[in-house]
Short mmCIF file of C-alpha atoms and ligand atoms in Angstrom, two decimals:
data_model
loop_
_atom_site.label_atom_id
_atom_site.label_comp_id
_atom_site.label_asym_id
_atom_site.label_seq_id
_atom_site.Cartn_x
_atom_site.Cartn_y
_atom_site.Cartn_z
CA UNK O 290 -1.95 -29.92 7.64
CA UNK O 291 -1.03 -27.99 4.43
CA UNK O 292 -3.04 -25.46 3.30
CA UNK O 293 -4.92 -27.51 0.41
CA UNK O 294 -5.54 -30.10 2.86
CA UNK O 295 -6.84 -27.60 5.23
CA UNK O 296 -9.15 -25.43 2.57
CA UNK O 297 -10.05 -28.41 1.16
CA UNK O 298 -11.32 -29.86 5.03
CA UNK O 299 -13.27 -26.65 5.46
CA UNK O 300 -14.78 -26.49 2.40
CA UNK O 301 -16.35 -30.35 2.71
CA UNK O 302 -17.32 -29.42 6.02
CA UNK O 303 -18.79 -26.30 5.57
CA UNK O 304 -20.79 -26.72 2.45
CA UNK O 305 -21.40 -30.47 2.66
CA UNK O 306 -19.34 -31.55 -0.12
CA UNK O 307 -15.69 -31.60 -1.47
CA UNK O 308 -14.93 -28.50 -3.59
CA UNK O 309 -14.94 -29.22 -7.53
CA UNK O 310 -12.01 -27.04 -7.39
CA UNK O 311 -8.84 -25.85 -5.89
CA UNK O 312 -6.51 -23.65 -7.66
CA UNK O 313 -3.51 -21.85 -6.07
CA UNK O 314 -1.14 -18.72 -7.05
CA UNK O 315 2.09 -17.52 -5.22
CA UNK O 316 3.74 -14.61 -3.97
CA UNK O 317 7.27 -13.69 -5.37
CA UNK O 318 10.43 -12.31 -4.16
CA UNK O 319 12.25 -10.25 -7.55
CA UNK O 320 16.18 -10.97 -7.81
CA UNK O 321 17.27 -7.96 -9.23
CA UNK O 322 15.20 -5.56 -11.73
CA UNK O 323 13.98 -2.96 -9.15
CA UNK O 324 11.72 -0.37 -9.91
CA UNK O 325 11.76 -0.77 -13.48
CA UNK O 326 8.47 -2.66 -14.18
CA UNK O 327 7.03 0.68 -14.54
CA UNK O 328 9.76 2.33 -16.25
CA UNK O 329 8.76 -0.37 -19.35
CA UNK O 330 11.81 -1.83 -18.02
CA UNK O 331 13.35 -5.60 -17.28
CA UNK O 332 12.54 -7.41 -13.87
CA UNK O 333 14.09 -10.78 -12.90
CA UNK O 334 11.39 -12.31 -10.19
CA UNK O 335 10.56 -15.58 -9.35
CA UNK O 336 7.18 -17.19 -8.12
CA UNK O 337 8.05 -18.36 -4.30
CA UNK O 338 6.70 -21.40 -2.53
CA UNK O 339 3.60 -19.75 -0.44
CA UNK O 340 1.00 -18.83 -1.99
CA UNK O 341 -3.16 -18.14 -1.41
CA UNK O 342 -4.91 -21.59 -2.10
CA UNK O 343 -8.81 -21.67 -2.87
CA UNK O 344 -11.24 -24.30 -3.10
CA UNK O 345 -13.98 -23.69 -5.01
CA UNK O 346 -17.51 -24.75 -6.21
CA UNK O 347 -19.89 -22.88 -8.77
CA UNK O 348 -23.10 -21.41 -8.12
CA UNK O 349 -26.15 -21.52 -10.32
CA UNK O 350 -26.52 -17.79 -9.39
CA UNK O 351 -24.03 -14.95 -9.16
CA UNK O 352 -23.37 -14.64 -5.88
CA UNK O 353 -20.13 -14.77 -4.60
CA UNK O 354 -19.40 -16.33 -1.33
CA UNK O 355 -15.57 -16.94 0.69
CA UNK O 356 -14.45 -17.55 3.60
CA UNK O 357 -11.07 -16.41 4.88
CA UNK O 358 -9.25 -19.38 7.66
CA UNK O 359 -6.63 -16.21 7.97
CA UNK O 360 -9.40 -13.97 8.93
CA UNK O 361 -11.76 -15.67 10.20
CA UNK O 362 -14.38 -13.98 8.49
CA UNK O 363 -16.91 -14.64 5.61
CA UNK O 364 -17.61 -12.39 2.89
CA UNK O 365 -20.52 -12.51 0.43
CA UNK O 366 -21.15 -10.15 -2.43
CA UNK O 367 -23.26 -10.36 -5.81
CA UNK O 368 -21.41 -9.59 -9.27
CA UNK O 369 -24.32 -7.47 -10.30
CA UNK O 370 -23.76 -5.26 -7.87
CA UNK O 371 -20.27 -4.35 -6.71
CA UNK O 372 -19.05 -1.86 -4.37
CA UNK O 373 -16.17 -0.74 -2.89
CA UNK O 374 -15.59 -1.75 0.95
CA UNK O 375 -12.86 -2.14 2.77
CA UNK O 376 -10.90 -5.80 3.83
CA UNK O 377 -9.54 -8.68 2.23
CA UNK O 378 -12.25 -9.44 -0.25
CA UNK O 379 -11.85 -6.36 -1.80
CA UNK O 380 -9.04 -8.01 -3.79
CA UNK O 381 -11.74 -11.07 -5.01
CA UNK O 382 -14.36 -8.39 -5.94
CA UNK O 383 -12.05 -6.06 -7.60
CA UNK O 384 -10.64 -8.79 -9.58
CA UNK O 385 -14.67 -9.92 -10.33
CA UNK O 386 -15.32 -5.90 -11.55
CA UNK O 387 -11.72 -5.57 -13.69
CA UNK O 388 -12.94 -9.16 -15.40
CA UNK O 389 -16.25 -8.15 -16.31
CA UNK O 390 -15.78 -4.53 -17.12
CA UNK O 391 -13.17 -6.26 -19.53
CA UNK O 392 -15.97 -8.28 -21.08
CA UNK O 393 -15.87 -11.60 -18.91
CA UNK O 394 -18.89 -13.18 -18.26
CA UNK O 395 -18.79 -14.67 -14.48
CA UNK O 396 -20.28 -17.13 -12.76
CA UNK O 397 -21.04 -17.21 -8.83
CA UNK O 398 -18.84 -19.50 -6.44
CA UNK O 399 -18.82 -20.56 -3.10
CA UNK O 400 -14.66 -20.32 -1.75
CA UNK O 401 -13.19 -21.20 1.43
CA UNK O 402 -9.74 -19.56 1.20
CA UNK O 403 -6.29 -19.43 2.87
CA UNK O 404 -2.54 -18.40 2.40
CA UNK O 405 1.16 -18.24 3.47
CA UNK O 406 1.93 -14.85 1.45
CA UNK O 407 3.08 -12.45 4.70
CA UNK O 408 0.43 -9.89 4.40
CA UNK O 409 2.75 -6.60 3.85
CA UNK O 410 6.05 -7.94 3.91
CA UNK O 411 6.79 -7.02 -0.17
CA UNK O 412 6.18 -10.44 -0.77
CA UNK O 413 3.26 -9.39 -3.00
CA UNK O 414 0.22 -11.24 -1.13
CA UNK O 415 -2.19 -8.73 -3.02
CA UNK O 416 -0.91 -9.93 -6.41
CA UNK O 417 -1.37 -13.55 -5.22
CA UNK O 418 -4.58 -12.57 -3.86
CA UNK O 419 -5.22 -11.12 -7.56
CA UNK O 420 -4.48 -13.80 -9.52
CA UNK O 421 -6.04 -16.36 -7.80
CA UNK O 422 -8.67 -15.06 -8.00
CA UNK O 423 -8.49 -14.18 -11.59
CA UNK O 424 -7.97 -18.34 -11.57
CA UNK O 425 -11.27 -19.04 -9.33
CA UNK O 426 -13.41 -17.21 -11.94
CA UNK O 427 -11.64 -18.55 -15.38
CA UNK O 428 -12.53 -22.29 -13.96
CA UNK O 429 -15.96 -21.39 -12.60
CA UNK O 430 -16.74 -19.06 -15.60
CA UNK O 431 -14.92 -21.68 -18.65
CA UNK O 432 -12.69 -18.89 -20.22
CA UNK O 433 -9.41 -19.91 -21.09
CA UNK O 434 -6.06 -18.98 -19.37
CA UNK O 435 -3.48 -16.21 -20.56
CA UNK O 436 -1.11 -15.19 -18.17
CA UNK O 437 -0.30 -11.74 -19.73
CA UNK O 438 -3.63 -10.51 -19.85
CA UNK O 439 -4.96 -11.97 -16.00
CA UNK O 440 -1.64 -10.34 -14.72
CA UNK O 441 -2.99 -6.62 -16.38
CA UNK O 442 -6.63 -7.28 -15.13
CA UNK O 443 -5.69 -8.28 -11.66
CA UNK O 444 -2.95 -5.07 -12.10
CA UNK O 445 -5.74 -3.06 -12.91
CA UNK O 446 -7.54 -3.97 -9.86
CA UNK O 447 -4.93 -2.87 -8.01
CA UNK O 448 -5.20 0.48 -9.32
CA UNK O 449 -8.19 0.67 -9.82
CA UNK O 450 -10.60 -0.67 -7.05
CA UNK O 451 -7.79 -1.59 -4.46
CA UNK O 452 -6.55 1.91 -5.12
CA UNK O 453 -2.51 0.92 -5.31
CA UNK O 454 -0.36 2.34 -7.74
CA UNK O 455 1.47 -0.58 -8.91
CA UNK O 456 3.61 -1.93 -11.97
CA UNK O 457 3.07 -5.12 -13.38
CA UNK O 458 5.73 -7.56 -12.13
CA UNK O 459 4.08 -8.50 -9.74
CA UNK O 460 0.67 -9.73 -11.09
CA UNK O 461 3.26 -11.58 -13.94
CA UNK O 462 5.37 -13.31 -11.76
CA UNK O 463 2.09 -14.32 -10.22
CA UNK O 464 0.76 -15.49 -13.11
CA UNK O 465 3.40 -17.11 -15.29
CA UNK O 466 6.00 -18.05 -12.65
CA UNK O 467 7.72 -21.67 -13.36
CA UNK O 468 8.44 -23.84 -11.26
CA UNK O 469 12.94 -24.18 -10.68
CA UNK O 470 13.07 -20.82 -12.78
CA UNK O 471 13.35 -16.97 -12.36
CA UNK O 472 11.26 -14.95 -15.18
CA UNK O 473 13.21 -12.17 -16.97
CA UNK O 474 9.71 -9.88 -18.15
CA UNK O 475 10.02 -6.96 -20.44
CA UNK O 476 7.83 -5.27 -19.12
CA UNK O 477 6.82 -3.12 -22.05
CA UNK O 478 5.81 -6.23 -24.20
CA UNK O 479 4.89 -8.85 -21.50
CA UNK O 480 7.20 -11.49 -22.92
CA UNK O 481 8.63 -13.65 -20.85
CA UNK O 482 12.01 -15.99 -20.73
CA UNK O 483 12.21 -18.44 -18.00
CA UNK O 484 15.84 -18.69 -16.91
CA UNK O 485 17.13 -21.35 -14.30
CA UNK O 486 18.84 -20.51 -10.81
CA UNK O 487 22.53 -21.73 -10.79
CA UNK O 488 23.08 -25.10 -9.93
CA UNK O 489 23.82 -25.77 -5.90
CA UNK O 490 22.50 -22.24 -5.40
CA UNK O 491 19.75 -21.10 -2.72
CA UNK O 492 16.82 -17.46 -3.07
CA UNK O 493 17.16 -16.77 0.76
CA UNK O 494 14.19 -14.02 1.83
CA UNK O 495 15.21 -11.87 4.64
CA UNK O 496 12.34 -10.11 6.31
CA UNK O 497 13.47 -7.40 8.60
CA UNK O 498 10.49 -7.55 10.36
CA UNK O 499 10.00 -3.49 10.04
CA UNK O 500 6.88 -1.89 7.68
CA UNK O 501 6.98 1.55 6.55
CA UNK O 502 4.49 3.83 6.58
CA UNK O 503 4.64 6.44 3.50
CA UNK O 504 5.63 3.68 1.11
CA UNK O 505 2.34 4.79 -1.16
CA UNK O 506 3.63 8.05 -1.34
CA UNK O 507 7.36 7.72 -1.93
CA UNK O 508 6.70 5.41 -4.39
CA UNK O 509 4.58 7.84 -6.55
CA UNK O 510 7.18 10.28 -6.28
CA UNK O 511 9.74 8.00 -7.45
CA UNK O 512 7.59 6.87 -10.73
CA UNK O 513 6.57 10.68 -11.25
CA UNK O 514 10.16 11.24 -11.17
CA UNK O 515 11.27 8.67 -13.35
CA UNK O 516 8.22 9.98 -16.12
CA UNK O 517 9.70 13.57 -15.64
CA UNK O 518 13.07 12.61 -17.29
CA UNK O 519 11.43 10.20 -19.91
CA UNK O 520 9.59 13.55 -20.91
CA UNK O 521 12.37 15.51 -20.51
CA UNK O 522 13.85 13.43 -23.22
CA UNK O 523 10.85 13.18 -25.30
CA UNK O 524 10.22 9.38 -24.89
CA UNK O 525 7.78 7.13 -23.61
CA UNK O 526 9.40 5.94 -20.61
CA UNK O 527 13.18 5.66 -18.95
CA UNK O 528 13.28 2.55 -20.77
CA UNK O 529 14.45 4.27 -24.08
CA UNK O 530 17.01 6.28 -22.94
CA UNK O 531 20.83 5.23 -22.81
CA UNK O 532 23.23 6.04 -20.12
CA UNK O 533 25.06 8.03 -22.89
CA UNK O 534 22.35 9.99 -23.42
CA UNK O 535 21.59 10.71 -19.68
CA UNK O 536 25.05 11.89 -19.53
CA UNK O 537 25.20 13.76 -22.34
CA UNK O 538 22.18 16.19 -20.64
CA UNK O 539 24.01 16.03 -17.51
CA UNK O 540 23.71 19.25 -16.72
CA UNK O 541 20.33 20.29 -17.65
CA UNK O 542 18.94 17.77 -15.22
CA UNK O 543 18.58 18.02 -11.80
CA UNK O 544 20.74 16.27 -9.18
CA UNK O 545 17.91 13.95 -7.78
CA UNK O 546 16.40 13.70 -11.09
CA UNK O 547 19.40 12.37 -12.69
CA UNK O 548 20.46 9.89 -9.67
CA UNK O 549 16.58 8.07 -10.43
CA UNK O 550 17.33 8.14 -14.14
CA UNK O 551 20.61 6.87 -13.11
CA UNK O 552 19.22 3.67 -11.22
CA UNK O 553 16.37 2.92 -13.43
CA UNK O 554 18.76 2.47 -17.36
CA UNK O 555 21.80 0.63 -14.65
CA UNK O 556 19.25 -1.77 -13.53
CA UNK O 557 17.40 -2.57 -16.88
CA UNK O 558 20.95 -3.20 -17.88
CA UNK O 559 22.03 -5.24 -14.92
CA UNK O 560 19.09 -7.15 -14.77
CA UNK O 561 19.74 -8.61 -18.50
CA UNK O 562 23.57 -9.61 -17.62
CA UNK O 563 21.88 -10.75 -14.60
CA UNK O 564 19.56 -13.15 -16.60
CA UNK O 565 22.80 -14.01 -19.03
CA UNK O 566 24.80 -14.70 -15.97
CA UNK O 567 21.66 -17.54 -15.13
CA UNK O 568 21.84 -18.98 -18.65
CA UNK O 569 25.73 -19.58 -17.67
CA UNK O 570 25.31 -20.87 -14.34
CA UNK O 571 27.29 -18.38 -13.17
CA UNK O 572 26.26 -17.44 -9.26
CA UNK O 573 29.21 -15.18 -8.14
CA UNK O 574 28.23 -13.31 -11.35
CA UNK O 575 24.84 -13.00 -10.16
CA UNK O 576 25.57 -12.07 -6.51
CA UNK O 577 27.82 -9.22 -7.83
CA UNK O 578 24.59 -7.97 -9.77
CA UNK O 579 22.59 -8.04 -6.68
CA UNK O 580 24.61 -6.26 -4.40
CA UNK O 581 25.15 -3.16 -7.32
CA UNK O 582 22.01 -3.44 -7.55
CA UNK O 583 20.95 -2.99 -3.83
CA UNK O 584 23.99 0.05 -3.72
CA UNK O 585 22.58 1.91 -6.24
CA UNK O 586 18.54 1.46 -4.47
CA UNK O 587 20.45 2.94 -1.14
CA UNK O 588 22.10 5.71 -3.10
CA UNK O 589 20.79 7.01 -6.21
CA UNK O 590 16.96 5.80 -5.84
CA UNK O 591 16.95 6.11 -2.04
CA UNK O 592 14.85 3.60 -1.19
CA UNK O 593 16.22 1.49 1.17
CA UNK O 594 16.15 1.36 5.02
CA UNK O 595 18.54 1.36 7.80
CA UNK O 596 17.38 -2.29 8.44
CA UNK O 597 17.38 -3.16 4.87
CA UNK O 598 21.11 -2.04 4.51
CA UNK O 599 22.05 -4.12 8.03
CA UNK O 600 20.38 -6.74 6.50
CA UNK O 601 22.04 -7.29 3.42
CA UNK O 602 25.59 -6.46 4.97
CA UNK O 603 24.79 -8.98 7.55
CA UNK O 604 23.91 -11.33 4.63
CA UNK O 605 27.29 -10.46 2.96
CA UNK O 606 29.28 -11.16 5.38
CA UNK O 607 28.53 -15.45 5.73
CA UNK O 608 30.05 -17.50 4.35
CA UNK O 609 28.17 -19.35 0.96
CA UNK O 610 26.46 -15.74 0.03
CA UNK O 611 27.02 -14.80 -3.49
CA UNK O 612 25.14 -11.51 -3.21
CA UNK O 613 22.26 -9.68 -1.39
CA UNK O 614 20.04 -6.91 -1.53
CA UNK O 615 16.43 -5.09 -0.87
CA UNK O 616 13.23 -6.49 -2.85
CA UNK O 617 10.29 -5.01 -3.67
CA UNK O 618 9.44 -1.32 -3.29
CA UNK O 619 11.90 -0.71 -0.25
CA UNK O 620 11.61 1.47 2.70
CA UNK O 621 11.25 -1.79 4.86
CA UNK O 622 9.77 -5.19 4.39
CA UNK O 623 12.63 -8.00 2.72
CA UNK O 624 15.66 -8.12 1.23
CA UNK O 625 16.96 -11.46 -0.94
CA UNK O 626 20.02 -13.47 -0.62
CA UNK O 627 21.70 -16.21 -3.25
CA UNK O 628 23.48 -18.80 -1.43
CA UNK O 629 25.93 -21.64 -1.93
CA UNK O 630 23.08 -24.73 -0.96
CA UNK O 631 24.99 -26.39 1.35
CA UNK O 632 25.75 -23.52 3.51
CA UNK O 633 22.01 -22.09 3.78
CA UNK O 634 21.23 -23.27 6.75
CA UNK O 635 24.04 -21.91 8.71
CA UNK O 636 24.04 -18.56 6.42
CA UNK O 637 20.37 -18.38 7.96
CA UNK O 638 21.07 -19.02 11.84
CA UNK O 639 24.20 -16.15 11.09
CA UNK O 640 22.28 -13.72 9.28
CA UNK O 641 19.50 -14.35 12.07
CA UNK O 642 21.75 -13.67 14.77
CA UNK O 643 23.77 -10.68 13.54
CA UNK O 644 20.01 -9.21 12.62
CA UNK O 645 18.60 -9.34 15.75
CA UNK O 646 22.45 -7.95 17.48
CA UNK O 647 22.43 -5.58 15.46
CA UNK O 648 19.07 -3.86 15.30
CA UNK O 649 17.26 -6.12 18.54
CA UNK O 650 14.74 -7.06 15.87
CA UNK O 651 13.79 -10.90 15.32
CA UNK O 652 13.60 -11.17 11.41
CA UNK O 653 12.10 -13.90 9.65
CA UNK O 654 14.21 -15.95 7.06
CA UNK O 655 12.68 -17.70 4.16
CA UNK O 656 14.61 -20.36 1.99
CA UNK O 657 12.54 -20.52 -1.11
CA UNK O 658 11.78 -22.55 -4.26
CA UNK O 659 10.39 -21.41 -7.04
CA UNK O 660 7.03 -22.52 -8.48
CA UNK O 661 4.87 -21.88 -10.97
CA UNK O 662 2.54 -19.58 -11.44
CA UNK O 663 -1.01 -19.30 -10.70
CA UNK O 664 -2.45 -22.96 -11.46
CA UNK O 665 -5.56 -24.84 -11.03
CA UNK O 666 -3.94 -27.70 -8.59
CA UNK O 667 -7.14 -30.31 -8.27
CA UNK O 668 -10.50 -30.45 -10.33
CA UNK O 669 -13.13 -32.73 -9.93
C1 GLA Q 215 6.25 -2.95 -5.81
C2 GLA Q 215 5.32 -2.81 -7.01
C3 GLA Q 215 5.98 -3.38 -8.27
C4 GLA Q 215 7.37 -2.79 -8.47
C5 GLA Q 215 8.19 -2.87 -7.19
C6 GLA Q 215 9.52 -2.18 -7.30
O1 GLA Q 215 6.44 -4.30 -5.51
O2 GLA Q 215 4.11 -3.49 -6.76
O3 GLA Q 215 5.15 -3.13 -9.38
O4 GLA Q 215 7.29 -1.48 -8.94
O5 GLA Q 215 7.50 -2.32 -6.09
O6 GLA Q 215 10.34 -2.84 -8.21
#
């Protein structure tokens, strides 16, 4: 059974009556654009086909209710009264307190929920988590739907009451993704240009089945980093400085400092050739992008993994791959391949084996399409 099927079954069953609503929003794997978002930088994700699906019906009080077929567990909690706990609903309630501390009035719901997002895999399951949410209350509370500002409520969530330092690509992907198409985002201004994956080409998601610990506090480092050389040169954010410039101050930087600085203005600038290269149709182009892209995460931002680097040479090396490289923050999780269509399936049983020779880990490979963004699928 798929999952609305199976949230809708529940829902009937446990509260007596089909839900009035079900609305879904995915996870996403990004195709170049790494560790830029918050740089005010350019990110190329797309919206993947697994998402978190709930089905819904509104209360006449405001009392939220859900219950999670992943965890087995129900939750209940009342919006005039929020407070921090710990567990999956934390992402539904922090979502409830960013909406109305922005002004939202919300209603109460009853939810029965469920997803295919892996849960830590840098597939972004707490963005998903986010915006669905952010979904559930704009249909049981009537306010209207704008992608850009959900994605920096259920971002601010994050930060705030989840407690995650995160940029905003994910929460944007999340909530404007389109179906057969990649998003380039600025992430400075939120606009968005939908750009199509090349014909007879495949998103391949690699997961090398390792998590790393630490991954909160690298990545802090690595933004405070980054905001150290944007003040260094007196500007808001890496984003306005050119690679002349960085070289220009060479020497007055340190080596570490420059190598980040180094990664963040090649990748802005990769990932808009990489987004021209789309328009083209060009997918050798693209794969070219990716793996720079991935060379310059292992060496000048530093972080990638042992497994993520077998990975995406293991991923080179088949036949059909244009390109490869890490996703997401790093240090462990996935990495992303483009591949020739007709050669994805045996790309994935070689990549598979080769994996799991080289490192005696079984990964888990993902060929994806991509869909749109958060959406409210069925309404009664
Ligand atoms: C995580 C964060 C994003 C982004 C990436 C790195 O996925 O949630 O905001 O910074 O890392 O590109």
């Amino acid at each position: 059974m798929d999952l609305q099927s199976r949230v809708t079954a529940e829902f009937t069953q446990r509260f007596g009556s089909p839900p009035s609503a079900i609305v879904r929003a995915p996870g996403r794997v990004n195709l170049i654009g790494e560790h830029t978002d918050y740089n005010d930088g350019f990110v190329l994700p797309m919206a993947i086909d697994r998402a978190i699906w709930i089905a819904l019906r509104p209360r006449p009080d405001r009392i939220v209710t859900a219950r999670s077929l992943d965890f087995d567990e129900t939750a209940e909690f009342d919006l005039d009264r929020l407070e921090k706990q710990a567990g999956w609903v934390e992402y539904l309630k922090g979502v409830a307190w960013s909406l109305q501390d922005a002004g939202y009035t919300l209603h109460g719901f009853d939810a029965v929920v469920a997803g295919d997002v892996p849960i830590g895999a840098g597939l972004s399951s707490s963005a998903a988590w986010e915006l669905a949410a952010a979904r559930a209350f704009a249909v049981t509370s009537g306010f209207a739907w704008d992608a850009a500002k959900m994605a920096l409520l259920g971002q601010r969530a994050e930060n705030k009451w989840v407690g995650v330092n995160c940029g905003i690509m994910d929460q944007m992907i999340s909530a404007a993704g389109k179906a057969d198409h990649a998003l380039l985002i600025d992430c400075r201004s939120l606009e968005t240009q939908a750009v199509p994956l090349p014909p007879n080409t495949v998103v391949i998601v690699l997961d090398t089945a390792t998590r790393r610990g630490l991954v909160d506090s690298a990545y802090n480092e690595r933004r405070a980093q980054c905001e150290a050389v944007a003040k260094f040169f007196g500007v808001k954010a890496l984003r306005d400085v050119t690679l002349d410039q960085l070289n220009e101050k060479h020497d007055q930087l340190d080596r570490v400092a420059y190598r980040r600085a180094l990664h963040v203005i090649g990748e802005n600038d990769r990932t808009w050739q990489a987004a021209e290269a789309m328009k083209r149709g060009e997918a050798v182009e693209l794969g070219q992008l990716m793996q720079l892209s991935h060379m310059s995460l292992r060496d000048d931002f530093e972080v990638s993994s042992r497994e993520l680097n077998i990975m995406v040479e293991c991923a080179e090396h088949q036949a059909g791959c244009y390109g490869a490289r890490m996703t997401g923050a790093g240090f462990g999780g996935c990495a992303v391949a483009l591949v020739r269509q007709d050669a994805a399936a045996a790309f994935s049983a070689g990549v598979a084996a080769e994996y799991q020779a080289e490192t005696g880990l079984q990964p888990n490979i993902y060929i994806c399409t991509a869909t749109n963004g958060a959406e409210v699928v069925a309404r009664q």
